[in-house]
Amino acid sequence: MIASHEHLELGQFIPFIYHHNMLVDPARMNAFRDAIDFAVPFGSRVLELGGGTGVLSFFSAQRAAKVWCVERNPELAEAARRLLAMNPGTERVEVTQADAFDYLPPEPVDVVICEMLHVGMLREKQVPVLASFKRRYLEKFGAPLPRFVPEAFIQAVQPVCQSFDFGGYHAPVPSLQDPSAPQPRTRELAQPVLFQTACYDEALPDDCTWQGEIILACDGQLNALRFITKNVLAIIEAEQRSIDWFSQYLILPLAEPLSVLAGDRVSVAFSYTMGDPIAALTPSVKLIS
Ligand SMILES: C[S@@+](CC[C@H](N)C(=O)[O-])C[C@H]1O[C@@H](n2cnc3c(N)ncnc32)[C@H](O)[C@@H]1O
Protein backbone atom coordinates (compact mmCIF):
# COMPACT_ATOMS: atom_id res chain seq x y z
CA MET A 1 0.00 0.00 0.00
CA ILE A 2 2.68 2.46 1.05
CA ALA A 3 5.11 1.41 -1.66
CA SER A 4 2.43 1.95 -4.31
CA HIS A 5 2.20 5.63 -3.31
CA GLU A 6 5.90 6.23 -3.70
CA HIS A 7 5.74 7.21 -7.38
CA LEU A 8 3.32 10.00 -6.44
CA GLU A 9 5.84 11.63 -4.08
CA LEU A 10 9.01 13.53 -4.91
CA GLY A 11 10.78 10.54 -3.40
CA GLN A 12 14.46 10.01 -3.88
CA PHE A 13 14.78 11.99 -7.11
CA ILE A 14 14.80 15.66 -6.22
CA PRO A 15 13.82 17.85 -9.19
CA PHE A 16 16.34 20.47 -10.39
CA ILE A 17 14.35 23.41 -8.99
CA TYR A 18 14.74 22.12 -5.38
CA HIS A 19 18.52 21.90 -5.61
CA HIS A 20 18.77 25.65 -5.04
CA ASN A 21 17.42 25.09 -1.52
CA MET A 22 20.32 22.73 -0.85
CA LEU A 23 22.95 24.99 -2.43
CA VAL A 24 21.78 27.97 -0.41
CA ASP A 25 21.73 26.19 2.95
CA PRO A 26 24.92 27.37 4.74
CA ALA A 27 24.78 24.72 7.48
CA ARG A 28 24.73 21.92 4.91
CA MET A 29 27.28 23.46 2.55
CA ASN A 30 29.81 24.46 5.23
CA ALA A 31 29.59 21.11 7.00
CA PHE A 32 30.09 19.10 3.79
CA ARG A 33 32.91 21.38 2.57
CA ASP A 34 34.72 21.07 5.93
CA ALA A 35 34.18 17.29 6.05
CA ILE A 36 35.46 16.86 2.49
CA ASP A 37 38.50 19.05 3.24
CA PHE A 38 39.22 16.79 6.20
CA ALA A 39 38.39 13.38 4.65
CA VAL A 40 39.67 13.69 1.07
CA PRO A 41 43.47 13.37 0.87
CA PHE A 42 45.33 15.25 -1.88
CA GLY A 43 45.74 13.06 -4.96
CA SER A 44 43.06 10.58 -3.86
CA ARG A 45 40.18 8.96 -5.80
CA VAL A 46 36.64 9.87 -4.82
CA LEU A 47 33.22 8.53 -5.73
CA GLU A 48 30.12 10.63 -5.19
CA LEU A 49 26.78 8.81 -5.27
CA GLY A 50 23.80 11.08 -5.99
CA GLY A 51 25.78 14.04 -7.30
CA GLY A 52 22.84 16.42 -7.99
CA THR A 53 24.31 19.71 -9.24
CA GLY A 54 27.83 18.38 -8.64
CA VAL A 55 28.75 20.71 -5.77
CA LEU A 56 30.23 18.04 -3.49
CA SER A 57 32.22 16.64 -6.42
CA PHE A 58 33.50 20.18 -7.00
CA PHE A 59 34.65 20.42 -3.36
CA SER A 60 36.31 17.00 -3.70
CA ALA A 61 38.04 17.92 -6.97
CA GLN A 62 39.95 20.70 -5.22
CA ARG A 63 41.93 17.92 -3.52
CA ALA A 64 41.38 14.62 -5.36
CA ALA A 65 43.14 13.41 -8.49
CA LYS A 66 39.92 11.86 -9.82
CA VAL A 67 36.23 12.12 -8.91
CA TRP A 68 33.47 9.90 -10.28
CA CYS A 69 30.10 11.62 -9.84
CA VAL A 70 27.04 9.40 -10.28
CA GLU A 71 23.55 10.81 -10.71
CA ARG A 72 20.43 8.88 -11.66
CA ASN A 73 18.23 11.77 -12.82
CA PRO A 74 19.26 12.60 -16.44
CA GLU A 75 18.27 16.27 -16.02
CA LEU A 76 20.57 16.58 -13.00
CA ALA A 77 23.42 14.64 -14.61
CA GLU A 78 23.32 17.06 -17.54
CA ALA A 79 23.10 20.06 -15.19
CA ALA A 80 26.07 18.75 -13.17
CA ARG A 81 28.23 18.46 -16.31
CA ARG A 82 27.27 21.99 -17.38
CA LEU A 83 27.77 23.56 -13.92
CA LEU A 84 30.99 21.73 -13.13
CA ALA A 85 32.46 23.00 -16.42
CA MET A 86 31.97 26.58 -15.09
CA ASN A 87 34.16 25.86 -12.05
CA PRO A 88 37.91 25.37 -11.61
CA GLY A 89 39.54 21.98 -11.09
CA THR A 90 36.58 20.06 -12.42
CA GLU A 91 38.37 18.49 -15.41
CA ARG A 92 39.11 15.78 -12.83
CA VAL A 93 35.36 15.06 -12.37
CA GLU A 94 33.61 12.50 -14.55
CA VAL A 95 29.79 12.62 -14.36
CA THR A 96 27.93 9.39 -15.12
CA GLN A 97 24.18 9.11 -15.40
CA ALA A 98 23.50 5.84 -13.60
CA ASP A 99 21.64 4.25 -10.71
CA ALA A 100 23.80 4.16 -7.58
CA PHE A 101 22.22 0.77 -6.79
CA ASP A 102 24.12 -0.69 -9.80
CA TYR A 103 27.15 1.52 -10.28
CA LEU A 104 30.71 0.68 -9.30
CA PRO A 105 33.75 2.81 -10.18
CA PRO A 106 36.29 1.37 -12.65
CA GLU A 107 38.97 1.21 -9.92
CA PRO A 108 39.07 1.26 -6.09
CA VAL A 109 38.40 4.62 -4.45
CA ASP A 110 39.64 6.19 -1.22
CA VAL A 111 36.48 8.07 -0.27
CA VAL A 112 32.76 7.69 -1.01
CA ILE A 113 30.51 10.71 -0.53
CA CYS A 114 26.76 10.18 -0.44
CA GLU A 115 24.21 12.81 0.44
CA MET A 116 20.84 11.11 -0.12
CA LEU A 117 19.89 12.15 3.39
CA HIS A 118 16.46 12.68 4.85
CA VAL A 119 15.32 12.79 8.45
CA GLY A 120 14.63 9.33 9.84
CA MET A 121 16.61 7.90 6.90
CA LEU A 122 13.22 7.93 5.18
CA ARG A 123 12.34 8.78 1.55
CA GLU A 124 15.85 8.89 0.13
CA LYS A 125 17.80 5.65 -0.31
CA GLN A 126 21.02 6.53 1.55
CA VAL A 127 21.16 3.38 3.67
CA PRO A 128 20.08 0.77 1.07
CA VAL A 129 22.29 2.43 -1.59
CA LEU A 130 25.36 2.26 0.66
CA ALA A 131 24.57 -1.26 1.87
CA SER A 132 24.36 -2.39 -1.76
CA PHE A 133 27.49 -0.43 -2.70
CA LYS A 134 29.56 -2.01 0.08
CA ARG A 135 28.51 -5.54 -0.84
CA ARG A 136 29.25 -5.07 -4.56
CA TYR A 137 32.48 -3.11 -3.93
CA LEU A 138 33.91 -5.87 -1.72
CA GLU A 139 32.98 -8.50 -4.33
CA LYS A 140 34.75 -6.55 -7.07
CA PHE A 141 37.76 -5.05 -5.29
CA GLY A 142 37.99 -6.78 -1.92
CA ALA A 143 38.84 -5.01 1.37
CA PRO A 144 39.44 -2.39 2.54
CA LEU A 145 36.30 -0.37 2.05
CA PRO A 146 36.76 3.32 1.29
CA ARG A 147 36.14 5.99 3.90
CA PHE A 148 32.52 7.23 3.92
CA VAL A 149 31.25 10.81 4.16
CA PRO A 150 29.03 10.84 6.20
CA GLU A 151 30.60 8.35 8.61
CA ALA A 152 27.57 7.72 10.82
CA PHE A 153 24.07 8.79 11.80
CA ILE A 154 22.35 9.23 15.14
CA GLN A 155 18.57 9.35 15.49
CA ALA A 156 16.37 10.62 18.31
CA VAL A 157 12.70 11.17 19.04
CA GLN A 158 11.10 13.84 21.22
CA PRO A 159 7.52 14.28 22.45
CA VAL A 160 6.21 17.78 21.69
CA CYS A 161 3.11 19.91 21.85
CA GLN A 162 2.72 21.38 18.36
CA SER A 163 0.40 24.13 17.21
CA PHE A 164 -1.58 22.89 14.23
CA ASP A 165 -3.73 26.02 14.03
CA PHE A 166 -3.47 27.75 10.67
CA GLY A 167 -5.56 30.93 10.62
CA GLY A 168 -8.26 29.19 12.67
CA TYR A 169 -8.08 26.01 10.57
CA HIS A 170 -7.04 23.00 12.65
CA ALA A 171 -4.85 20.81 10.44
CA PRO A 172 -2.53 18.29 12.15
CA VAL A 173 -0.22 17.74 9.19
CA PRO A 174 3.37 16.49 9.16
CA SER A 175 6.02 19.17 8.67
CA LEU A 176 9.76 19.70 8.40
CA GLN A 177 11.67 22.20 10.54
CA ASP A 178 14.94 24.01 10.02
CA PRO A 179 17.07 22.77 12.99
CA SER A 180 18.80 26.14 13.28
CA ALA A 181 15.62 28.26 13.38
CA PRO A 182 13.45 29.06 16.40
CA GLN A 183 10.23 27.00 16.35
CA PRO A 184 7.50 29.01 18.10
CA ARG A 185 4.85 26.40 17.16
CA THR A 186 6.67 23.65 19.07
CA ARG A 187 6.82 23.17 22.85
CA GLU A 188 9.22 20.44 23.94
CA LEU A 189 7.72 18.08 26.53
CA ALA A 190 10.91 16.06 27.15
CA GLN A 191 14.51 15.87 26.03
CA PRO A 192 15.11 13.95 22.78
CA VAL A 193 15.66 10.22 23.34
CA LEU A 194 18.15 8.29 21.21
CA PHE A 195 16.66 5.44 19.22
CA GLN A 196 19.26 4.44 16.61
CA THR A 197 22.90 4.89 15.67
CA ALA A 198 24.82 3.35 12.77
CA CYS A 199 28.25 3.68 11.18
CA TYR A 200 28.47 3.38 7.42
CA ASP A 201 31.61 1.24 7.58
CA GLU A 202 29.84 -1.34 9.76
CA ALA A 203 26.83 -3.55 8.96
CA LEU A 204 23.96 -1.21 8.07
CA PRO A 205 20.43 -1.76 9.40
CA ASP A 206 17.64 -2.70 6.95
CA ASP A 207 15.06 -1.13 9.18
CA CYS A 208 14.43 0.94 12.23
CA THR A 209 12.37 -0.76 14.92
CA TRP A 210 12.17 0.83 18.35
CA GLN A 211 10.10 0.56 21.48
CA GLY A 212 10.95 2.62 24.53
CA GLU A 213 9.69 4.69 27.44
CA ILE A 214 9.99 8.46 27.72
CA ILE A 215 9.47 10.38 30.97
CA LEU A 216 7.82 13.73 30.33
CA ALA A 217 9.37 16.85 31.81
CA CYS A 218 6.40 19.21 31.35
CA ASP A 219 2.60 19.24 31.46
CA GLY A 220 0.78 19.71 28.19
CA GLN A 221 -0.93 18.11 25.25
CA LEU A 222 1.31 15.52 23.65
CA ASN A 223 0.05 15.74 20.09
CA ALA A 224 3.17 15.13 17.99
CA LEU A 225 6.59 13.50 17.90
CA ARG A 226 9.66 15.26 16.61
CA PHE A 227 12.20 13.07 14.78
CA ILE A 228 15.82 14.23 14.75
CA THR A 229 18.66 12.87 12.60
CA LYS A 230 22.25 13.96 13.14
CA ASN A 231 24.59 13.09 10.28
CA VAL A 232 28.15 12.71 11.48
CA LEU A 233 29.99 13.78 8.33
CA ALA A 234 33.53 13.32 9.67
CA ILE A 235 35.04 12.27 12.98
CA ILE A 236 38.24 14.15 13.80
CA GLU A 237 39.69 11.90 16.49
CA ALA A 238 42.83 13.98 17.07
CA GLU A 239 40.66 16.95 18.06
CA GLN A 240 37.98 14.85 19.78
CA ARG A 241 35.24 16.41 17.66
CA SER A 242 33.08 15.68 14.67
CA ILE A 243 31.68 17.69 11.77
CA ASP A 244 27.93 17.23 11.95
CA TRP A 245 24.91 18.22 9.96
CA PHE A 246 21.30 17.80 11.10
CA SER A 247 18.67 16.84 8.56
CA GLN A 248 15.52 18.90 8.83
CA TYR A 249 13.47 17.80 11.84
CA LEU A 250 10.24 15.94 11.14
CA ILE A 251 7.10 16.78 13.13
CA LEU A 252 4.60 13.95 12.97
CA PRO A 253 1.13 14.54 14.45
CA LEU A 254 -0.34 11.76 16.62
CA ALA A 255 -3.68 10.24 15.67
CA GLU A 256 -4.78 10.49 19.32
CA PRO A 257 -3.27 13.36 21.35
CA LEU A 258 -2.70 12.75 25.07
CA SER A 259 -3.03 15.17 27.99
CA VAL A 260 0.12 14.60 30.04
CA LEU A 261 1.72 15.79 33.29
CA ALA A 262 5.37 16.18 34.14
CA GLY A 263 6.61 12.81 35.43
CA ASP A 264 4.18 10.78 33.29
CA ARG A 265 5.72 7.98 31.29
CA VAL A 266 4.76 7.22 27.72
CA SER A 267 5.55 4.13 25.71
CA VAL A 268 6.58 4.89 22.12
CA ALA A 269 6.92 2.29 19.38
CA PHE A 270 7.53 2.40 15.63
CA SER A 271 9.00 0.30 12.86
CA TYR A 272 9.86 1.10 9.25
CA THR A 273 12.29 0.13 6.53
CA MET A 274 15.19 2.44 5.65
CA GLY A 275 14.26 4.55 2.62
CA ASP A 276 10.51 4.08 3.14
CA PRO A 277 8.18 7.01 2.40
CA ILE A 278 7.35 9.19 5.42
CA ALA A 279 3.88 7.62 5.56
CA ALA A 280 5.50 4.34 6.67
CA LEU A 281 6.40 5.92 10.01
CA THR A 282 3.25 5.45 12.10
CA PRO A 283 4.28 5.60 15.77
CA SER A 284 2.14 4.31 18.58
CA VAL A 285 2.24 6.43 21.77
CA LYS A 286 0.56 5.22 24.97
CA LEU A 287 0.42 6.67 28.47
CA ILE A 288 1.86 4.20 31.00
CA SER A 289 1.18 6.07 34.22
C1 LIG B 1 19.82 15.29 -1.59
S1 LIG B 1 20.36 15.36 -3.26
C2 LIG B 1 22.03 15.85 -3.02
C3 LIG B 1 22.67 16.32 -4.29
C4 LIG B 1 24.14 16.75 -4.15
N1 LIG B 1 24.97 15.63 -3.72
C5 LIG B 1 24.30 17.87 -3.17
O1 LIG B 1 24.79 17.60 -2.07
O2 LIG B 1 23.90 18.99 -3.48
C6 LIG B 1 20.45 13.64 -3.67
C7 LIG B 1 20.71 13.35 -5.14
O3 LIG B 1 20.79 11.94 -5.32
C8 LIG B 1 20.17 11.59 -6.56
N2 LIG B 1 19.77 10.18 -6.45
C9 LIG B 1 18.78 9.66 -5.72
N3 LIG B 1 18.72 8.33 -5.85
C10 LIG B 1 19.73 7.99 -6.69
C11 LIG B 1 20.20 6.75 -7.22
N4 LIG B 1 19.60 5.59 -6.92
N5 LIG B 1 21.26 6.78 -8.03
C12 LIG B 1 21.89 7.94 -8.34
N6 LIG B 1 21.47 9.14 -7.89
C13 LIG B 1 20.41 9.17 -7.08
C14 LIG B 1 19.00 12.55 -6.65
O4 LIG B 1 18.53 12.68 -7.97
C15 LIG B 1 19.64 13.84 -6.10
O5 LIG B 1 20.22 14.60 -7.12
Tab-separated table of C-alpha atoms and ligand atoms in Angstrom:
chain	number	residue	atom	x	y	z
A	1	MET	CA	0.000	0.000	0.000
A	2	ILE	CA	2.679	2.465	1.051
A	3	ALA	CA	5.110	1.411	-1.661
A	4	SER	CA	2.431	1.945	-4.314
A	5	HIS	CA	2.199	5.628	-3.313
A	6	GLU	CA	5.898	6.231	-3.702
A	7	HIS	CA	5.739	7.206	-7.376
A	8	LEU	CA	3.321	9.998	-6.444
A	9	GLU	CA	5.839	11.629	-4.084
A	10	LEU	CA	9.013	13.534	-4.909
A	11	GLY	CA	10.782	10.539	-3.405
A	12	GLN	CA	14.457	10.007	-3.880
A	13	PHE	CA	14.780	11.995	-7.105
A	14	ILE	CA	14.800	15.656	-6.219
A	15	PRO	CA	13.816	17.854	-9.193
A	16	PHE	CA	16.339	20.466	-10.387
A	17	ILE	CA	14.354	23.410	-8.985
A	18	TYR	CA	14.738	22.116	-5.383
A	19	HIS	CA	18.517	21.900	-5.612
A	20	HIS	CA	18.775	25.649	-5.043
A	21	ASN	CA	17.417	25.087	-1.520
A	22	MET	CA	20.319	22.728	-0.847
A	23	LEU	CA	22.945	24.987	-2.427
A	24	VAL	CA	21.781	27.974	-0.405
A	25	ASP	CA	21.735	26.188	2.955
A	26	PRO	CA	24.918	27.375	4.739
A	27	ALA	CA	24.785	24.723	7.484
A	28	ARG	CA	24.726	21.922	4.906
A	29	MET	CA	27.278	23.463	2.551
A	30	ASN	CA	29.805	24.459	5.226
A	31	ALA	CA	29.586	21.107	6.997
A	32	PHE	CA	30.091	19.105	3.790
A	33	ARG	CA	32.913	21.379	2.571
A	34	ASP	CA	34.718	21.074	5.929
A	35	ALA	CA	34.181	17.290	6.051
A	36	ILE	CA	35.465	16.863	2.493
A	37	ASP	CA	38.498	19.050	3.237
A	38	PHE	CA	39.220	16.789	6.198
A	39	ALA	CA	38.395	13.385	4.653
A	40	VAL	CA	39.670	13.689	1.066
A	41	PRO	CA	43.472	13.366	0.868
A	42	PHE	CA	45.326	15.253	-1.875
A	43	GLY	CA	45.736	13.060	-4.956
A	44	SER	CA	43.061	10.575	-3.864
A	45	ARG	CA	40.181	8.961	-5.799
A	46	VAL	CA	36.641	9.869	-4.819
A	47	LEU	CA	33.221	8.526	-5.730
A	48	GLU	CA	30.122	10.627	-5.191
A	49	LEU	CA	26.782	8.807	-5.271
A	50	GLY	CA	23.803	11.082	-5.985
A	51	GLY	CA	25.777	14.040	-7.299
A	52	GLY	CA	22.844	16.423	-7.995
A	53	THR	CA	24.308	19.712	-9.240
A	54	GLY	CA	27.831	18.385	-8.640
A	55	VAL	CA	28.745	20.706	-5.774
A	56	LEU	CA	30.228	18.036	-3.493
A	57	SER	CA	32.223	16.641	-6.419
A	58	PHE	CA	33.505	20.181	-6.999
A	59	PHE	CA	34.650	20.420	-3.358
A	60	SER	CA	36.310	17.002	-3.699
A	61	ALA	CA	38.038	17.916	-6.969
A	62	GLN	CA	39.946	20.702	-5.219
A	63	ARG	CA	41.934	17.923	-3.516
A	64	ALA	CA	41.375	14.619	-5.355
A	65	ALA	CA	43.141	13.413	-8.486
A	66	LYS	CA	39.918	11.855	-9.818
A	67	VAL	CA	36.229	12.125	-8.908
A	68	TRP	CA	33.467	9.901	-10.278
A	69	CYS	CA	30.102	11.622	-9.842
A	70	VAL	CA	27.035	9.399	-10.276
A	71	GLU	CA	23.549	10.815	-10.707
A	72	ARG	CA	20.429	8.877	-11.662
A	73	ASN	CA	18.232	11.771	-12.823
A	74	PRO	CA	19.255	12.604	-16.443
A	75	GLU	CA	18.266	16.272	-16.023
A	76	LEU	CA	20.569	16.581	-13.003
A	77	ALA	CA	23.422	14.641	-14.614
A	78	GLU	CA	23.316	17.057	-17.543
A	79	ALA	CA	23.104	20.064	-15.192
A	80	ALA	CA	26.069	18.750	-13.173
A	81	ARG	CA	28.230	18.459	-16.308
A	82	ARG	CA	27.273	21.994	-17.380
A	83	LEU	CA	27.767	23.560	-13.924
A	84	LEU	CA	30.989	21.725	-13.129
A	85	ALA	CA	32.458	23.004	-16.419
A	86	MET	CA	31.969	26.578	-15.089
A	87	ASN	CA	34.164	25.862	-12.046
A	88	PRO	CA	37.914	25.373	-11.608
A	89	GLY	CA	39.544	21.981	-11.088
A	90	THR	CA	36.577	20.060	-12.421
A	91	GLU	CA	38.369	18.492	-15.413
A	92	ARG	CA	39.107	15.775	-12.831
A	93	VAL	CA	35.356	15.056	-12.365
A	94	GLU	CA	33.609	12.501	-14.552
A	95	VAL	CA	29.789	12.616	-14.361
A	96	THR	CA	27.934	9.390	-15.122
A	97	GLN	CA	24.178	9.109	-15.400
A	98	ALA	CA	23.504	5.836	-13.603
A	99	ASP	CA	21.645	4.251	-10.708
A	100	ALA	CA	23.800	4.159	-7.581
A	101	PHE	CA	22.224	0.770	-6.789
A	102	ASP	CA	24.116	-0.690	-9.804
A	103	TYR	CA	27.154	1.518	-10.284
A	104	LEU	CA	30.714	0.675	-9.300
A	105	PRO	CA	33.746	2.808	-10.179
A	106	PRO	CA	36.295	1.373	-12.647
A	107	GLU	CA	38.972	1.211	-9.923
A	108	PRO	CA	39.072	1.261	-6.093
A	109	VAL	CA	38.401	4.622	-4.449
A	110	ASP	CA	39.640	6.194	-1.220
A	111	VAL	CA	36.478	8.075	-0.273
A	112	VAL	CA	32.756	7.687	-1.012
A	113	ILE	CA	30.507	10.707	-0.529
A	114	CYS	CA	26.759	10.179	-0.445
A	115	GLU	CA	24.206	12.808	0.437
A	116	MET	CA	20.844	11.113	-0.123
A	117	LEU	CA	19.888	12.148	3.388
A	118	HIS	CA	16.461	12.678	4.849
A	119	VAL	CA	15.318	12.795	8.451
A	120	GLY	CA	14.629	9.326	9.841
A	121	MET	CA	16.613	7.904	6.900
A	122	LEU	CA	13.224	7.932	5.182
A	123	ARG	CA	12.340	8.784	1.554
A	124	GLU	CA	15.851	8.889	0.130
A	125	LYS	CA	17.803	5.653	-0.305
A	126	GLN	CA	21.020	6.526	1.546
A	127	VAL	CA	21.156	3.382	3.668
A	128	PRO	CA	20.075	0.774	1.074
A	129	VAL	CA	22.287	2.426	-1.588
A	130	LEU	CA	25.357	2.264	0.655
A	131	ALA	CA	24.571	-1.262	1.874
A	132	SER	CA	24.358	-2.388	-1.761
A	133	PHE	CA	27.489	-0.433	-2.704
A	134	LYS	CA	29.557	-2.010	0.081
A	135	ARG	CA	28.508	-5.544	-0.835
A	136	ARG	CA	29.250	-5.072	-4.557
A	137	TYR	CA	32.484	-3.115	-3.934
A	138	LEU	CA	33.915	-5.867	-1.724
A	139	GLU	CA	32.983	-8.501	-4.329
A	140	LYS	CA	34.749	-6.555	-7.073
A	141	PHE	CA	37.763	-5.046	-5.293
A	142	GLY	CA	37.988	-6.778	-1.916
A	143	ALA	CA	38.843	-5.015	1.369
A	144	PRO	CA	39.443	-2.392	2.539
A	145	LEU	CA	36.301	-0.372	2.055
A	146	PRO	CA	36.761	3.320	1.291
A	147	ARG	CA	36.141	5.986	3.898
A	148	PHE	CA	32.524	7.230	3.925
A	149	VAL	CA	31.250	10.809	4.162
A	150	PRO	CA	29.034	10.841	6.200
A	151	GLU	CA	30.598	8.347	8.607
A	152	ALA	CA	27.568	7.720	10.817
A	153	PHE	CA	24.069	8.792	11.796
A	154	ILE	CA	22.350	9.231	15.137
A	155	GLN	CA	18.569	9.347	15.491
A	156	ALA	CA	16.374	10.622	18.308
A	157	VAL	CA	12.698	11.166	19.042
A	158	GLN	CA	11.101	13.838	21.217
A	159	PRO	CA	7.519	14.284	22.446
A	160	VAL	CA	6.209	17.777	21.690
A	161	CYS	CA	3.113	19.914	21.849
A	162	GLN	CA	2.720	21.376	18.365
A	163	SER	CA	0.398	24.134	17.208
A	164	PHE	CA	-1.581	22.887	14.228
A	165	ASP	CA	-3.727	26.016	14.034
A	166	PHE	CA	-3.469	27.751	10.667
A	167	GLY	CA	-5.558	30.931	10.625
A	168	GLY	CA	-8.255	29.189	12.666
A	169	TYR	CA	-8.078	26.011	10.572
A	170	HIS	CA	-7.035	23.002	12.647
A	171	ALA	CA	-4.847	20.807	10.438
A	172	PRO	CA	-2.530	18.288	12.154
A	173	VAL	CA	-0.219	17.739	9.185
A	174	PRO	CA	3.372	16.491	9.160
A	175	SER	CA	6.023	19.166	8.665
A	176	LEU	CA	9.755	19.702	8.400
A	177	GLN	CA	11.670	22.202	10.540
A	178	ASP	CA	14.943	24.008	10.025
A	179	PRO	CA	17.066	22.767	12.989
A	180	SER	CA	18.804	26.142	13.280
A	181	ALA	CA	15.623	28.260	13.380
A	182	PRO	CA	13.445	29.061	16.400
A	183	GLN	CA	10.227	26.995	16.351
A	184	PRO	CA	7.502	29.013	18.101
A	185	ARG	CA	4.851	26.403	17.159
A	186	THR	CA	6.667	23.655	19.070
A	187	ARG	CA	6.819	23.165	22.849
A	188	GLU	CA	9.220	20.439	23.939
A	189	LEU	CA	7.715	18.078	26.526
A	190	ALA	CA	10.908	16.059	27.146
A	191	GLN	CA	14.512	15.868	26.031
A	192	PRO	CA	15.111	13.951	22.777
A	193	VAL	CA	15.659	10.220	23.339
A	194	LEU	CA	18.148	8.294	21.208
A	195	PHE	CA	16.660	5.437	19.221
A	196	GLN	CA	19.260	4.439	16.612
A	197	THR	CA	22.898	4.885	15.670
A	198	ALA	CA	24.816	3.346	12.769
A	199	CYS	CA	28.247	3.684	11.185
A	200	TYR	CA	28.470	3.382	7.417
A	201	ASP	CA	31.612	1.238	7.577
A	202	GLU	CA	29.835	-1.342	9.758
A	203	ALA	CA	26.827	-3.546	8.959
A	204	LEU	CA	23.959	-1.210	8.075
A	205	PRO	CA	20.431	-1.764	9.396
A	206	ASP	CA	17.645	-2.697	6.949
A	207	ASP	CA	15.056	-1.129	9.177
A	208	CYS	CA	14.429	0.937	12.229
A	209	THR	CA	12.366	-0.756	14.920
A	210	TRP	CA	12.168	0.827	18.349
A	211	GLN	CA	10.103	0.558	21.483
A	212	GLY	CA	10.950	2.625	24.526
A	213	GLU	CA	9.695	4.688	27.439
A	214	ILE	CA	9.989	8.455	27.720
A	215	ILE	CA	9.469	10.380	30.968
A	216	LEU	CA	7.817	13.726	30.328
A	217	ALA	CA	9.374	16.852	31.812
A	218	CYS	CA	6.399	19.209	31.345
A	219	ASP	CA	2.598	19.237	31.462
A	220	GLY	CA	0.781	19.714	28.187
A	221	GLN	CA	-0.926	18.108	25.252
A	222	LEU	CA	1.306	15.520	23.652
A	223	ASN	CA	0.053	15.739	20.093
A	224	ALA	CA	3.172	15.132	17.988
A	225	LEU	CA	6.588	13.502	17.896
A	226	ARG	CA	9.662	15.262	16.606
A	227	PHE	CA	12.204	13.070	14.784
A	228	ILE	CA	15.821	14.234	14.749
A	229	THR	CA	18.660	12.869	12.601
A	230	LYS	CA	22.245	13.964	13.137
A	231	ASN	CA	24.589	13.092	10.279
A	232	VAL	CA	28.152	12.713	11.480
A	233	LEU	CA	29.995	13.784	8.332
A	234	ALA	CA	33.533	13.318	9.672
A	235	ILE	CA	35.043	12.267	12.981
A	236	ILE	CA	38.237	14.149	13.803
A	237	GLU	CA	39.686	11.897	16.489
A	238	ALA	CA	42.828	13.985	17.066
A	239	GLU	CA	40.661	16.949	18.058
A	240	GLN	CA	37.982	14.846	19.781
A	241	ARG	CA	35.243	16.411	17.657
A	242	SER	CA	33.076	15.679	14.670
A	243	ILE	CA	31.684	17.686	11.772
A	244	ASP	CA	27.925	17.232	11.951
A	245	TRP	CA	24.910	18.219	9.957
A	246	PHE	CA	21.304	17.797	11.096
A	247	SER	CA	18.674	16.838	8.559
A	248	GLN	CA	15.521	18.905	8.830
A	249	TYR	CA	13.470	17.801	11.843
A	250	LEU	CA	10.242	15.942	11.142
A	251	ILE	CA	7.102	16.780	13.129
A	252	LEU	CA	4.603	13.946	12.969
A	253	PRO	CA	1.132	14.537	14.447
A	254	LEU	CA	-0.336	11.761	16.618
A	255	ALA	CA	-3.679	10.243	15.671
A	256	GLU	CA	-4.778	10.491	19.322
A	257	PRO	CA	-3.268	13.362	21.345
A	258	LEU	CA	-2.695	12.749	25.074
A	259	SER	CA	-3.031	15.171	27.994
A	260	VAL	CA	0.116	14.602	30.038
A	261	LEU	CA	1.716	15.789	33.285
A	262	ALA	CA	5.371	16.181	34.141
A	263	GLY	CA	6.612	12.809	35.428
A	264	ASP	CA	4.181	10.781	33.287
A	265	ARG	CA	5.725	7.975	31.293
A	266	VAL	CA	4.761	7.217	27.720
A	267	SER	CA	5.548	4.131	25.715
A	268	VAL	CA	6.577	4.892	22.122
A	269	ALA	CA	6.922	2.285	19.377
A	270	PHE	CA	7.534	2.398	15.629
A	271	SER	CA	8.999	0.304	12.858
A	272	TYR	CA	9.859	1.098	9.250
A	273	THR	CA	12.294	0.133	6.531
A	274	MET	CA	15.193	2.444	5.654
A	275	GLY	CA	14.260	4.552	2.621
A	276	ASP	CA	10.514	4.077	3.136
A	277	PRO	CA	8.182	7.007	2.402
A	278	ILE	CA	7.354	9.195	5.420
A	279	ALA	CA	3.885	7.620	5.561
A	280	ALA	CA	5.499	4.344	6.668
A	281	LEU	CA	6.399	5.917	10.011
A	282	THR	CA	3.252	5.453	12.097
A	283	PRO	CA	4.275	5.596	15.768
A	284	SER	CA	2.141	4.308	18.578
A	285	VAL	CA	2.238	6.434	21.766
A	286	LYS	CA	0.559	5.222	24.973
A	287	LEU	CA	0.416	6.665	28.468
A	288	ILE	CA	1.859	4.204	31.004
A	289	SER	CA	1.183	6.073	34.222
B	1	LIG	C1	19.816	15.293	-1.591
B	1	LIG	S1	20.357	15.359	-3.262
B	1	LIG	C2	22.030	15.849	-3.021
B	1	LIG	C3	22.671	16.325	-4.286
B	1	LIG	C4	24.135	16.749	-4.147
B	1	LIG	N1	24.969	15.628	-3.723
B	1	LIG	C5	24.297	17.867	-3.174
B	1	LIG	O1	24.795	17.602	-2.072
B	1	LIG	O2	23.902	18.988	-3.476
B	1	LIG	C6	20.446	13.641	-3.671
B	1	LIG	C7	20.712	13.354	-5.142
B	1	LIG	O3	20.786	11.943	-5.316
B	1	LIG	C8	20.166	11.586	-6.556
B	1	LIG	N2	19.774	10.175	-6.453
B	1	LIG	C9	18.775	9.656	-5.720
B	1	LIG	N3	18.721	8.333	-5.854
B	1	LIG	C10	19.730	7.992	-6.695
B	1	LIG	C11	20.196	6.754	-7.220
B	1	LIG	N4	19.599	5.594	-6.915
B	1	LIG	N5	21.264	6.778	-8.032
B	1	LIG	C12	21.886	7.943	-8.340
B	1	LIG	N6	21.468	9.140	-7.895
B	1	LIG	C13	20.410	9.168	-7.076
B	1	LIG	C14	19.004	12.553	-6.645
B	1	LIG	O4	18.535	12.678	-7.966
B	1	LIG	C15	19.638	13.839	-6.100
B	1	LIG	O5	20.224	14.604	-7.121
